Amino acid sequence: MKNFVVMSMQKYSKEHINIIKQHNENRKNFGKDIQYLLDKKLDENVNFTFKTLEEMEEKRLNYLKKNNRKDYQKVHIVEMVVALSYDKVKQYLEEGKTTKDIDKGFYKYAKNLEDKYGFNVMDMSIHKDEGHIKENGETQFNYHAHLVFHNFNFSTGKPIASYLRRQDYRDMQTLAQKSFNELDLDFSRGIDKRDTFAKHLKRNDFILKVKKEELKKVYQDLNLEKNNVKEQRKLYEK
């Protein structure tokens, strides 16, 4: 059974905040319906605002002024799309858990990202109305969350995303798994290709084939959401 949690990160200037909110909260792309919304929902979507961009930017600019620094920052918002394997979600729902129980993993992940990297979470939107209908007629939900952070660490005085390394992105994937595991939710991060190659060199072709089939659907759903966000950016820039 697939039980993966997958994270993808996008970076934006503060001018993009209304487009993000329009998609995450109003479920629209520039006033148009999102094509991959389903007729039915797994449950009601969740939208929660912890802090506004206006108050965070005011705080950041006051910080710069107090420290006699100029404002050169271009990236003000970091958005993380966190997707869950529906196979595991479906199992938990059949066992009696609710989506609210599973949602707690997204909250935990946001808190852990704040604690480890200095992000400030502004908005969280959990979408339970996307997916597709399989060939057998079964509904495959793309259960995922949009975590929107302010990109500034007030302890270091630096924009966080500018100083992230490749290892940090890998660690964030692992942190997603740990966040759900802390709540006894058995989701696991995708297999690092470097580890797969090193540990199973002789069986590499076979293992990659299996893993690709196993991860294909999860990444397809996540990439659909990721491409949608990129399209929003292109249209906004135009």
PDB file of C-alpha atoms in Angstrom:
ATOM      1  CA  MET A   1       0.000   0.000   0.000  1.00  0.00           C
ATOM      2  CA  LYS A   2       1.241   3.469  -0.870  1.00  0.00           C
ATOM      3  CA  ASN A   3       1.608   5.743   2.142  1.00  0.00           C
ATOM      4  CA  PHE A   4       3.730   8.630   0.954  1.00  0.00           C
ATOM      5  CA  VAL A   5       3.788  12.272   1.994  1.00  0.00           C
ATOM      6  CA  VAL A   6       5.336  14.562  -0.633  1.00  0.00           C
ATOM      7  CA  MET A   7       6.282  18.243  -0.324  1.00  0.00           C
ATOM      8  CA  SER A   8       6.903  20.784  -3.090  1.00  0.00           C
ATOM      9  CA  MET A   9       7.973  24.399  -2.471  1.00  0.00           C
ATOM     10  CA  GLN A  10       7.302  27.555  -4.497  1.00  0.00           C
ATOM     11  CA  LYS A  11       8.584  31.105  -3.882  1.00  0.00           C
ATOM     12  CA  TYR A  12       6.775  34.388  -4.651  1.00  0.00           C
ATOM     13  CA  SER A  13       6.973  38.142  -4.239  1.00  0.00           C
ATOM     14  CA  LYS A  14       4.410  39.775  -1.975  1.00  0.00           C
ATOM     15  CA  GLU A  15       2.415  41.005  -4.984  1.00  0.00           C
ATOM     16  CA  HIS A  16       1.313  37.410  -5.566  1.00  0.00           C
ATOM     17  CA  ILE A  17      -0.569  37.007  -2.277  1.00  0.00           C
ATOM     18  CA  ASN A  18      -4.038  37.760  -3.709  1.00  0.00           C
ATOM     19  CA  ILE A  19      -3.612  35.155  -6.451  1.00  0.00           C
ATOM     20  CA  ILE A  20      -2.563  32.581  -3.860  1.00  0.00           C
ATOM     21  CA  LYS A  21      -5.580  33.355  -1.695  1.00  0.00           C
ATOM     22  CA  GLN A  22      -7.923  33.295  -4.670  1.00  0.00           C
ATOM     23  CA  HIS A  23      -6.847  29.772  -5.492  1.00  0.00           C
ATOM     24  CA  ASN A  24      -6.462  28.390  -1.968  1.00  0.00           C
ATOM     25  CA  GLU A  25      -9.535  29.923  -0.363  1.00  0.00           C
ATOM     26  CA  ASN A  26     -11.958  30.790  -3.178  1.00  0.00           C
ATOM     27  CA  ARG A  27     -10.980  27.816  -5.387  1.00  0.00           C
ATOM     28  CA  LYS A  28     -10.662  30.023  -8.460  1.00  0.00           C
ATOM     29  CA  ASN A  29      -7.892  30.809 -10.926  1.00  0.00           C
ATOM     30  CA  PHE A  30      -8.290  34.406 -12.047  1.00  0.00           C
ATOM     31  CA  GLY A  31     -12.034  34.113 -11.578  1.00  0.00           C
ATOM     32  CA  LYS A  32     -12.303  30.845 -13.493  1.00  0.00           C
ATOM     33  CA  ASP A  33     -13.228  27.438 -12.130  1.00  0.00           C
ATOM     34  CA  ILE A  34     -10.456  24.953 -11.403  1.00  0.00           C
ATOM     35  CA  GLN A  35     -10.813  22.168 -13.960  1.00  0.00           C
ATOM     36  CA  TYR A  36      -9.820  19.266 -11.732  1.00  0.00           C
ATOM     37  CA  LEU A  37     -12.326  19.929  -8.937  1.00  0.00           C
ATOM     38  CA  LEU A  38     -14.566  16.944  -8.242  1.00  0.00           C
ATOM     39  CA  ASP A  39     -18.342  16.986  -8.004  1.00  0.00           C
ATOM     40  CA  LYS A  40     -18.084  15.595  -4.495  1.00  0.00           C
ATOM     41  CA  LYS A  41     -15.703  16.315  -1.616  1.00  0.00           C
ATOM     42  CA  LEU A  42     -13.901  13.951   0.677  1.00  0.00           C
ATOM     43  CA  ASP A  43     -14.825  16.464   3.394  1.00  0.00           C
ATOM     44  CA  GLU A  44     -15.077  20.216   3.749  1.00  0.00           C
ATOM     45  CA  ASN A  45     -11.958  22.197   2.864  1.00  0.00           C
ATOM     46  CA  VAL A  46     -10.071  23.957   5.647  1.00  0.00           C
ATOM     47  CA  ASN A  47      -8.870  27.563   5.439  1.00  0.00           C
ATOM     48  CA  PHE A  48      -7.153  29.242   8.347  1.00  0.00           C
ATOM     49  CA  THR A  49      -5.222  32.508   8.653  1.00  0.00           C
ATOM     50  CA  PHE A  50      -2.650  32.759  11.442  1.00  0.00           C
ATOM     51  CA  LYS A  51      -0.961  36.018  10.419  1.00  0.00           C
ATOM     52  CA  THR A  52      -1.468  38.440   7.541  1.00  0.00           C
ATOM     53  CA  LEU A  53       1.188  39.363   5.026  1.00  0.00           C
ATOM     54  CA  GLU A  54       0.590  43.029   5.847  1.00  0.00           C
ATOM     55  CA  GLU A  55       1.467  42.627   9.515  1.00  0.00           C
ATOM     56  CA  MET A  56       4.476  40.430   8.756  1.00  0.00           C
ATOM     57  CA  GLU A  57       5.820  42.875   6.179  1.00  0.00           C
ATOM     58  CA  GLU A  58       5.333  45.791   8.548  1.00  0.00           C
ATOM     59  CA  LYS A  59       7.278  43.882  11.177  1.00  0.00           C
ATOM     60  CA  ARG A  60      10.043  43.047   8.681  1.00  0.00           C
ATOM     61  CA  LEU A  61      10.382  46.623   7.407  1.00  0.00           C
ATOM     62  CA  ASN A  62      10.485  47.940  10.981  1.00  0.00           C
ATOM     63  CA  TYR A  63      13.212  45.410  11.724  1.00  0.00           C
ATOM     64  CA  LEU A  64      15.265  46.656   8.767  1.00  0.00           C
ATOM     65  CA  LYS A  65      14.728  50.279   9.736  1.00  0.00           C
ATOM     66  CA  LYS A  66      15.718  49.639  13.333  1.00  0.00           C
ATOM     67  CA  ASN A  67      18.904  47.926  12.177  1.00  0.00           C
ATOM     68  CA  ASN A  68      19.669  50.594   9.583  1.00  0.00           C
ATOM     69  CA  ARG A  69      19.378  48.182   6.663  1.00  0.00           C
ATOM     70  CA  LYS A  70      17.945  48.665   3.185  1.00  0.00           C
ATOM     71  CA  ASP A  71      15.270  46.441   1.716  1.00  0.00           C
ATOM     72  CA  TYR A  72      16.534  44.342  -1.195  1.00  0.00           C
ATOM     73  CA  GLN A  73      14.290  41.345  -0.646  1.00  0.00           C
ATOM     74  CA  LYS A  74      12.425  40.033  -3.708  1.00  0.00           C
ATOM     75  CA  VAL A  75      10.904  36.803  -2.369  1.00  0.00           C
ATOM     76  CA  HIS A  76       8.467  37.406   0.481  1.00  0.00           C
ATOM     77  CA  ILE A  77       6.270  34.300   0.377  1.00  0.00           C
ATOM     78  CA  VAL A  78       7.071  30.600   0.492  1.00  0.00           C
ATOM     79  CA  GLU A  79       4.253  28.186  -0.293  1.00  0.00           C
ATOM     80  CA  MET A  80       4.561  24.472   0.372  1.00  0.00           C
ATOM     81  CA  VAL A  81       2.141  22.008  -1.178  1.00  0.00           C
ATOM     82  CA  VAL A  82       2.028  18.854   0.945  1.00  0.00           C
ATOM     83  CA  ALA A  83       0.251  15.862  -0.643  1.00  0.00           C
ATOM     84  CA  LEU A  84      -0.735  12.563   0.956  1.00  0.00           C
ATOM     85  CA  SER A  85      -1.148   9.147  -0.639  1.00  0.00           C
ATOM     86  CA  TYR A  86      -4.882   8.538  -0.855  1.00  0.00           C
ATOM     87  CA  ASP A  87      -4.389   4.805  -0.300  1.00  0.00           C
ATOM     88  CA  LYS A  88      -3.287   5.477   3.278  1.00  0.00           C
ATOM     89  CA  VAL A  89      -5.865   8.209   3.813  1.00  0.00           C
ATOM     90  CA  LYS A  90      -8.613   5.840   2.671  1.00  0.00           C
ATOM     91  CA  GLN A  91      -7.380   3.136   5.050  1.00  0.00           C
ATOM     92  CA  TYR A  92      -7.461   5.517   8.012  1.00  0.00           C
ATOM     93  CA  LEU A  93     -10.961   6.695   7.139  1.00  0.00           C
ATOM     94  CA  GLU A  94     -12.176   3.090   6.895  1.00  0.00           C
ATOM     95  CA  GLU A  95     -10.620   2.411  10.312  1.00  0.00           C
ATOM     96  CA  GLY A  96     -12.619   5.219  11.902  1.00  0.00           C
ATOM     97  CA  LYS A  97     -10.297   8.216  11.766  1.00  0.00           C
ATOM     98  CA  THR A  98     -11.639  11.486  10.370  1.00  0.00           C
ATOM     99  CA  THR A  99     -10.000  13.942   8.012  1.00  0.00           C
ATOM    100  CA  LYS A 100      -9.687  16.248  11.011  1.00  0.00           C
ATOM    101  CA  ASP A 101      -7.444  13.652  12.634  1.00  0.00           C
ATOM    102  CA  ILE A 102      -5.264  13.565   9.520  1.00  0.00           C
ATOM    103  CA  ASP A 103      -5.314  17.365   9.158  1.00  0.00           C
ATOM    104  CA  LYS A 104      -3.405  17.615  12.424  1.00  0.00           C
ATOM    105  CA  GLY A 105      -0.337  16.341  10.583  1.00  0.00           C
ATOM    106  CA  PHE A 106      -0.323  19.428   8.365  1.00  0.00           C
ATOM    107  CA  TYR A 107      -0.552  21.696  11.420  1.00  0.00           C
ATOM    108  CA  LYS A 108       2.274  19.784  13.076  1.00  0.00           C
ATOM    109  CA  TYR A 109       4.439  20.093   9.983  1.00  0.00           C
ATOM    110  CA  ALA A 110       3.864  23.844   9.778  1.00  0.00           C
ATOM    111  CA  LYS A 111       4.829  24.217  13.444  1.00  0.00           C
ATOM    112  CA  ASN A 112       7.954  22.088  12.982  1.00  0.00           C
ATOM    113  CA  LEU A 113       9.008  24.172   9.972  1.00  0.00           C
ATOM    114  CA  GLU A 114       8.613  27.309  12.065  1.00  0.00           C
ATOM    115  CA  ASP A 115      10.695  25.876  14.883  1.00  0.00           C
ATOM    116  CA  LYS A 116      13.498  24.501  12.693  1.00  0.00           C
ATOM    117  CA  TYR A 117      13.825  27.134   9.953  1.00  0.00           C
ATOM    118  CA  GLY A 118      12.290  30.298  11.367  1.00  0.00           C
ATOM    119  CA  PHE A 119       9.374  30.514   8.940  1.00  0.00           C
ATOM    120  CA  ASN A 120       6.195  32.240  10.072  1.00  0.00           C
ATOM    121  CA  VAL A 121       3.075  30.433   8.865  1.00  0.00           C
ATOM    122  CA  MET A 122       0.468  32.870   7.565  1.00  0.00           C
ATOM    123  CA  ASP A 123      -2.186  30.701   5.925  1.00  0.00           C
ATOM    124  CA  MET A 124      -3.118  27.059   5.713  1.00  0.00           C
ATOM    125  CA  SER A 125      -5.574  25.606   3.218  1.00  0.00           C
ATOM    126  CA  ILE A 126      -6.360  21.894   3.153  1.00  0.00           C
ATOM    127  CA  HIS A 127      -8.075  20.770  -0.043  1.00  0.00           C
ATOM    128  CA  LYS A 128     -10.319  17.733  -0.120  1.00  0.00           C
ATOM    129  CA  ASP A 129     -12.176  18.474  -3.360  1.00  0.00           C
ATOM    130  CA  GLU A 130      -9.593  17.599  -6.031  1.00  0.00           C
ATOM    131  CA  GLY A 131      -8.696  14.393  -7.812  1.00  0.00           C
ATOM    132  CA  HIS A 132      -9.906  12.174 -10.630  1.00  0.00           C
ATOM    133  CA  ILE A 133     -12.136   9.206 -11.389  1.00  0.00           C
ATOM    134  CA  LYS A 134     -10.261   5.955 -11.988  1.00  0.00           C
ATOM    135  CA  GLU A 135     -11.080   3.564 -14.807  1.00  0.00           C
ATOM    136  CA  ASN A 136     -13.034   1.360 -12.408  1.00  0.00           C
ATOM    137  CA  GLY A 137     -15.201   4.328 -11.395  1.00  0.00           C
ATOM    138  CA  GLU A 138     -13.551   4.813  -8.022  1.00  0.00           C
ATOM    139  CA  THR A 139     -12.804   8.354  -6.900  1.00  0.00           C
ATOM    140  CA  GLN A 140      -9.135   9.074  -6.282  1.00  0.00           C
ATOM    141  CA  PHE A 141      -8.865  12.193  -4.120  1.00  0.00           C
ATOM    142  CA  ASN A 142      -5.807  14.435  -4.189  1.00  0.00           C
ATOM    143  CA  TYR A 143      -5.754  15.226  -0.483  1.00  0.00           C
ATOM    144  CA  HIS A 144      -3.229  17.990   0.111  1.00  0.00           C
ATOM    145  CA  ALA A 145      -2.481  21.212   1.964  1.00  0.00           C
ATOM    146  CA  HIS A 146      -1.098  24.604   0.972  1.00  0.00           C
ATOM    147  CA  LEU A 147       1.119  26.032   3.720  1.00  0.00           C
ATOM    148  CA  VAL A 148       1.892  29.715   3.111  1.00  0.00           C
ATOM    149  CA  PHE A 149       4.822  31.195   5.042  1.00  0.00           C
ATOM    150  CA  HIS A 150       6.431  34.601   5.403  1.00  0.00           C
ATOM    151  CA  ASN A 151       9.984  34.352   4.126  1.00  0.00           C
ATOM    152  CA  PHE A 152      11.980  36.100   6.834  1.00  0.00           C
ATOM    153  CA  ASN A 153      13.779  34.878   9.932  1.00  0.00           C
ATOM    154  CA  PHE A 154      13.605  37.591  12.600  1.00  0.00           C
ATOM    155  CA  SER A 155      16.306  35.882  14.649  1.00  0.00           C
ATOM    156  CA  THR A 156      18.911  35.983  11.877  1.00  0.00           C
ATOM    157  CA  GLY A 157      17.522  38.966   9.974  1.00  0.00           C
ATOM    158  CA  LYS A 158      17.672  37.038   6.672  1.00  0.00           C
ATOM    159  CA  PRO A 159      15.205  35.764   4.068  1.00  0.00           C
ATOM    160  CA  ILE A 160      15.039  32.035   4.743  1.00  0.00           C
ATOM    161  CA  ALA A 161      14.591  30.625   1.237  1.00  0.00           C
ATOM    162  CA  SER A 162      17.735  32.369  -0.032  1.00  0.00           C
ATOM    163  CA  TYR A 163      19.917  30.326   2.311  1.00  0.00           C
ATOM    164  CA  LEU A 164      18.379  26.889   1.885  1.00  0.00           C
ATOM    165  CA  ARG A 165      20.693  24.151   0.611  1.00  0.00           C
ATOM    166  CA  ARG A 166      19.859  20.965  -1.223  1.00  0.00           C
ATOM    167  CA  GLN A 167      20.143  19.065   2.023  1.00  0.00           C
ATOM    168  CA  ASP A 168      17.589  21.398   3.610  1.00  0.00           C
ATOM    169  CA  TYR A 169      15.030  20.424   0.967  1.00  0.00           C
ATOM    170  CA  ARG A 170      15.707  16.747   1.662  1.00  0.00           C
ATOM    171  CA  ASP A 171      15.417  17.402   5.395  1.00  0.00           C
ATOM    172  CA  MET A 172      12.083  19.147   4.857  1.00  0.00           C
ATOM    173  CA  GLN A 173      10.776  16.036   3.132  1.00  0.00           C
ATOM    174  CA  THR A 174      11.925  13.946   6.082  1.00  0.00           C
ATOM    175  CA  LEU A 175      10.406  16.458   8.505  1.00  0.00           C
ATOM    176  CA  ALA A 176       7.042  16.045   6.765  1.00  0.00           C
ATOM    177  CA  GLN A 177       7.163  12.331   7.505  1.00  0.00           C
ATOM    178  CA  LYS A 178       8.250  12.883  11.111  1.00  0.00           C
ATOM    179  CA  SER A 179       5.488  15.422  11.693  1.00  0.00           C
ATOM    180  CA  PHE A 180       2.780  12.923  10.766  1.00  0.00           C
ATOM    181  CA  ASN A 181       4.573  10.104  12.571  1.00  0.00           C
ATOM    182  CA  GLU A 182       4.565  12.168  15.778  1.00  0.00           C
ATOM    183  CA  LEU A 183       0.781  11.921  15.654  1.00  0.00           C
ATOM    184  CA  ASP A 184       0.864   8.161  14.981  1.00  0.00           C
ATOM    185  CA  LEU A 185       0.000   8.701  11.325  1.00  0.00           C
ATOM    186  CA  ASP A 186       2.053   6.264   9.283  1.00  0.00           C
ATOM    187  CA  PHE A 187       3.099   8.319   6.275  1.00  0.00           C
ATOM    188  CA  SER A 188       6.613   8.056   4.854  1.00  0.00           C
ATOM    189  CA  ARG A 189       8.685  10.301   2.621  1.00  0.00           C
ATOM    190  CA  GLY A 190       9.681   9.222  -0.877  1.00  0.00           C
ATOM    191  CA  ILE A 191      12.830   7.133  -1.240  1.00  0.00           C
ATOM    192  CA  ASP A 192      15.942   9.219  -1.869  1.00  0.00           C
ATOM    193  CA  LYS A 193      17.315   8.128  -5.246  1.00  0.00           C
ATOM    194  CA  ARG A 194      20.878   8.320  -3.915  1.00  0.00           C
ATOM    195  CA  ASP A 195      20.100   5.809  -1.174  1.00  0.00           C
ATOM    196  CA  THR A 196      18.208   3.553  -3.550  1.00  0.00           C
ATOM    197  CA  PHE A 197      21.174   3.430  -5.930  1.00  0.00           C
ATOM    198  CA  ALA A 198      23.761   2.917  -3.213  1.00  0.00           C
ATOM    199  CA  LYS A 199      21.936   0.155  -1.363  1.00  0.00           C
ATOM    200  CA  HIS A 200      20.524  -1.744  -4.318  1.00  0.00           C
ATOM    201  CA  LEU A 201      22.962  -1.173  -7.138  1.00  0.00           C
ATOM    202  CA  LYS A 202      22.636  -4.675  -8.573  1.00  0.00           C
ATOM    203  CA  ARG A 203      18.847  -4.505  -8.567  1.00  0.00           C
ATOM    204  CA  ASN A 204      18.709  -0.844  -9.494  1.00  0.00           C
ATOM    205  CA  ASP A 205      16.678  -1.110 -12.683  1.00  0.00           C
ATOM    206  CA  PHE A 206      14.053  -3.305 -11.063  1.00  0.00           C
ATOM    207  CA  ILE A 207      13.699  -1.185  -7.937  1.00  0.00           C
ATOM    208  CA  LEU A 208      13.441   2.067  -9.877  1.00  0.00           C
ATOM    209  CA  LYS A 209      10.692   0.544 -11.991  1.00  0.00           C
ATOM    210  CA  VAL A 210       8.742  -0.531  -8.919  1.00  0.00           C
ATOM    211  CA  LYS A 211       9.206   2.802  -7.174  1.00  0.00           C
ATOM    212  CA  LYS A 212       8.188   4.764 -10.245  1.00  0.00           C
ATOM    213  CA  GLU A 213       4.960   2.812 -10.507  1.00  0.00           C
ATOM    214  CA  GLU A 214       4.359   3.202  -6.794  1.00  0.00           C
ATOM    215  CA  LEU A 215       4.961   6.949  -6.719  1.00  0.00           C
ATOM    216  CA  LYS A 216       3.537   7.787 -10.134  1.00  0.00           C
ATOM    217  CA  LYS A 217       0.012   8.652  -9.038  1.00  0.00           C
ATOM    218  CA  VAL A 218       1.052  10.654  -5.993  1.00  0.00           C
ATOM    219  CA  TYR A 219       3.469  12.761  -8.026  1.00  0.00           C
ATOM    220  CA  GLN A 220       0.985  13.177 -10.860  1.00  0.00           C
ATOM    221  CA  ASP A 221      -1.524  14.730  -8.496  1.00  0.00           C
ATOM    222  CA  LEU A 222       1.123  16.879  -6.832  1.00  0.00           C
ATOM    223  CA  ASN A 223       2.562  18.026 -10.173  1.00  0.00           C
ATOM    224  CA  LEU A 224      -0.906  18.927 -11.384  1.00  0.00           C
ATOM    225  CA  GLU A 225      -1.244  21.255  -8.420  1.00  0.00           C
ATOM    226  CA  LYS A 226       2.341  22.495  -8.868  1.00  0.00           C
ATOM    227  CA  ASN A 227       1.805  23.260 -12.564  1.00  0.00           C
ATOM    228  CA  ASN A 228      -1.392  25.059 -11.719  1.00  0.00           C
ATOM    229  CA  VAL A 229       0.493  27.325  -9.335  1.00  0.00           C
ATOM    230  CA  LYS A 230       3.141  27.993 -12.012  1.00  0.00           C
ATOM    231  CA  GLU A 231       0.427  28.870 -14.495  1.00  0.00           C
ATOM    232  CA  GLN A 232      -1.012  31.341 -12.018  1.00  0.00           C
ATOM    233  CA  ARG A 233       2.391  32.999 -11.753  1.00  0.00           C
ATOM    234  CA  LYS A 234       2.769  33.233 -15.555  1.00  0.00           C
ATOM    235  CA  LEU A 235      -0.660  34.766 -15.964  1.00  0.00           C
ATOM    236  CA  TYR A 236       0.023  37.201 -13.147  1.00  0.00           C
ATOM    237  CA  GLU A 237       3.326  38.290 -14.670  1.00  0.00           C
ATOM    238  CA  LYS A 238       1.654  38.810 -18.059  1.00  0.00           C
TER     239      LYS A 238
END
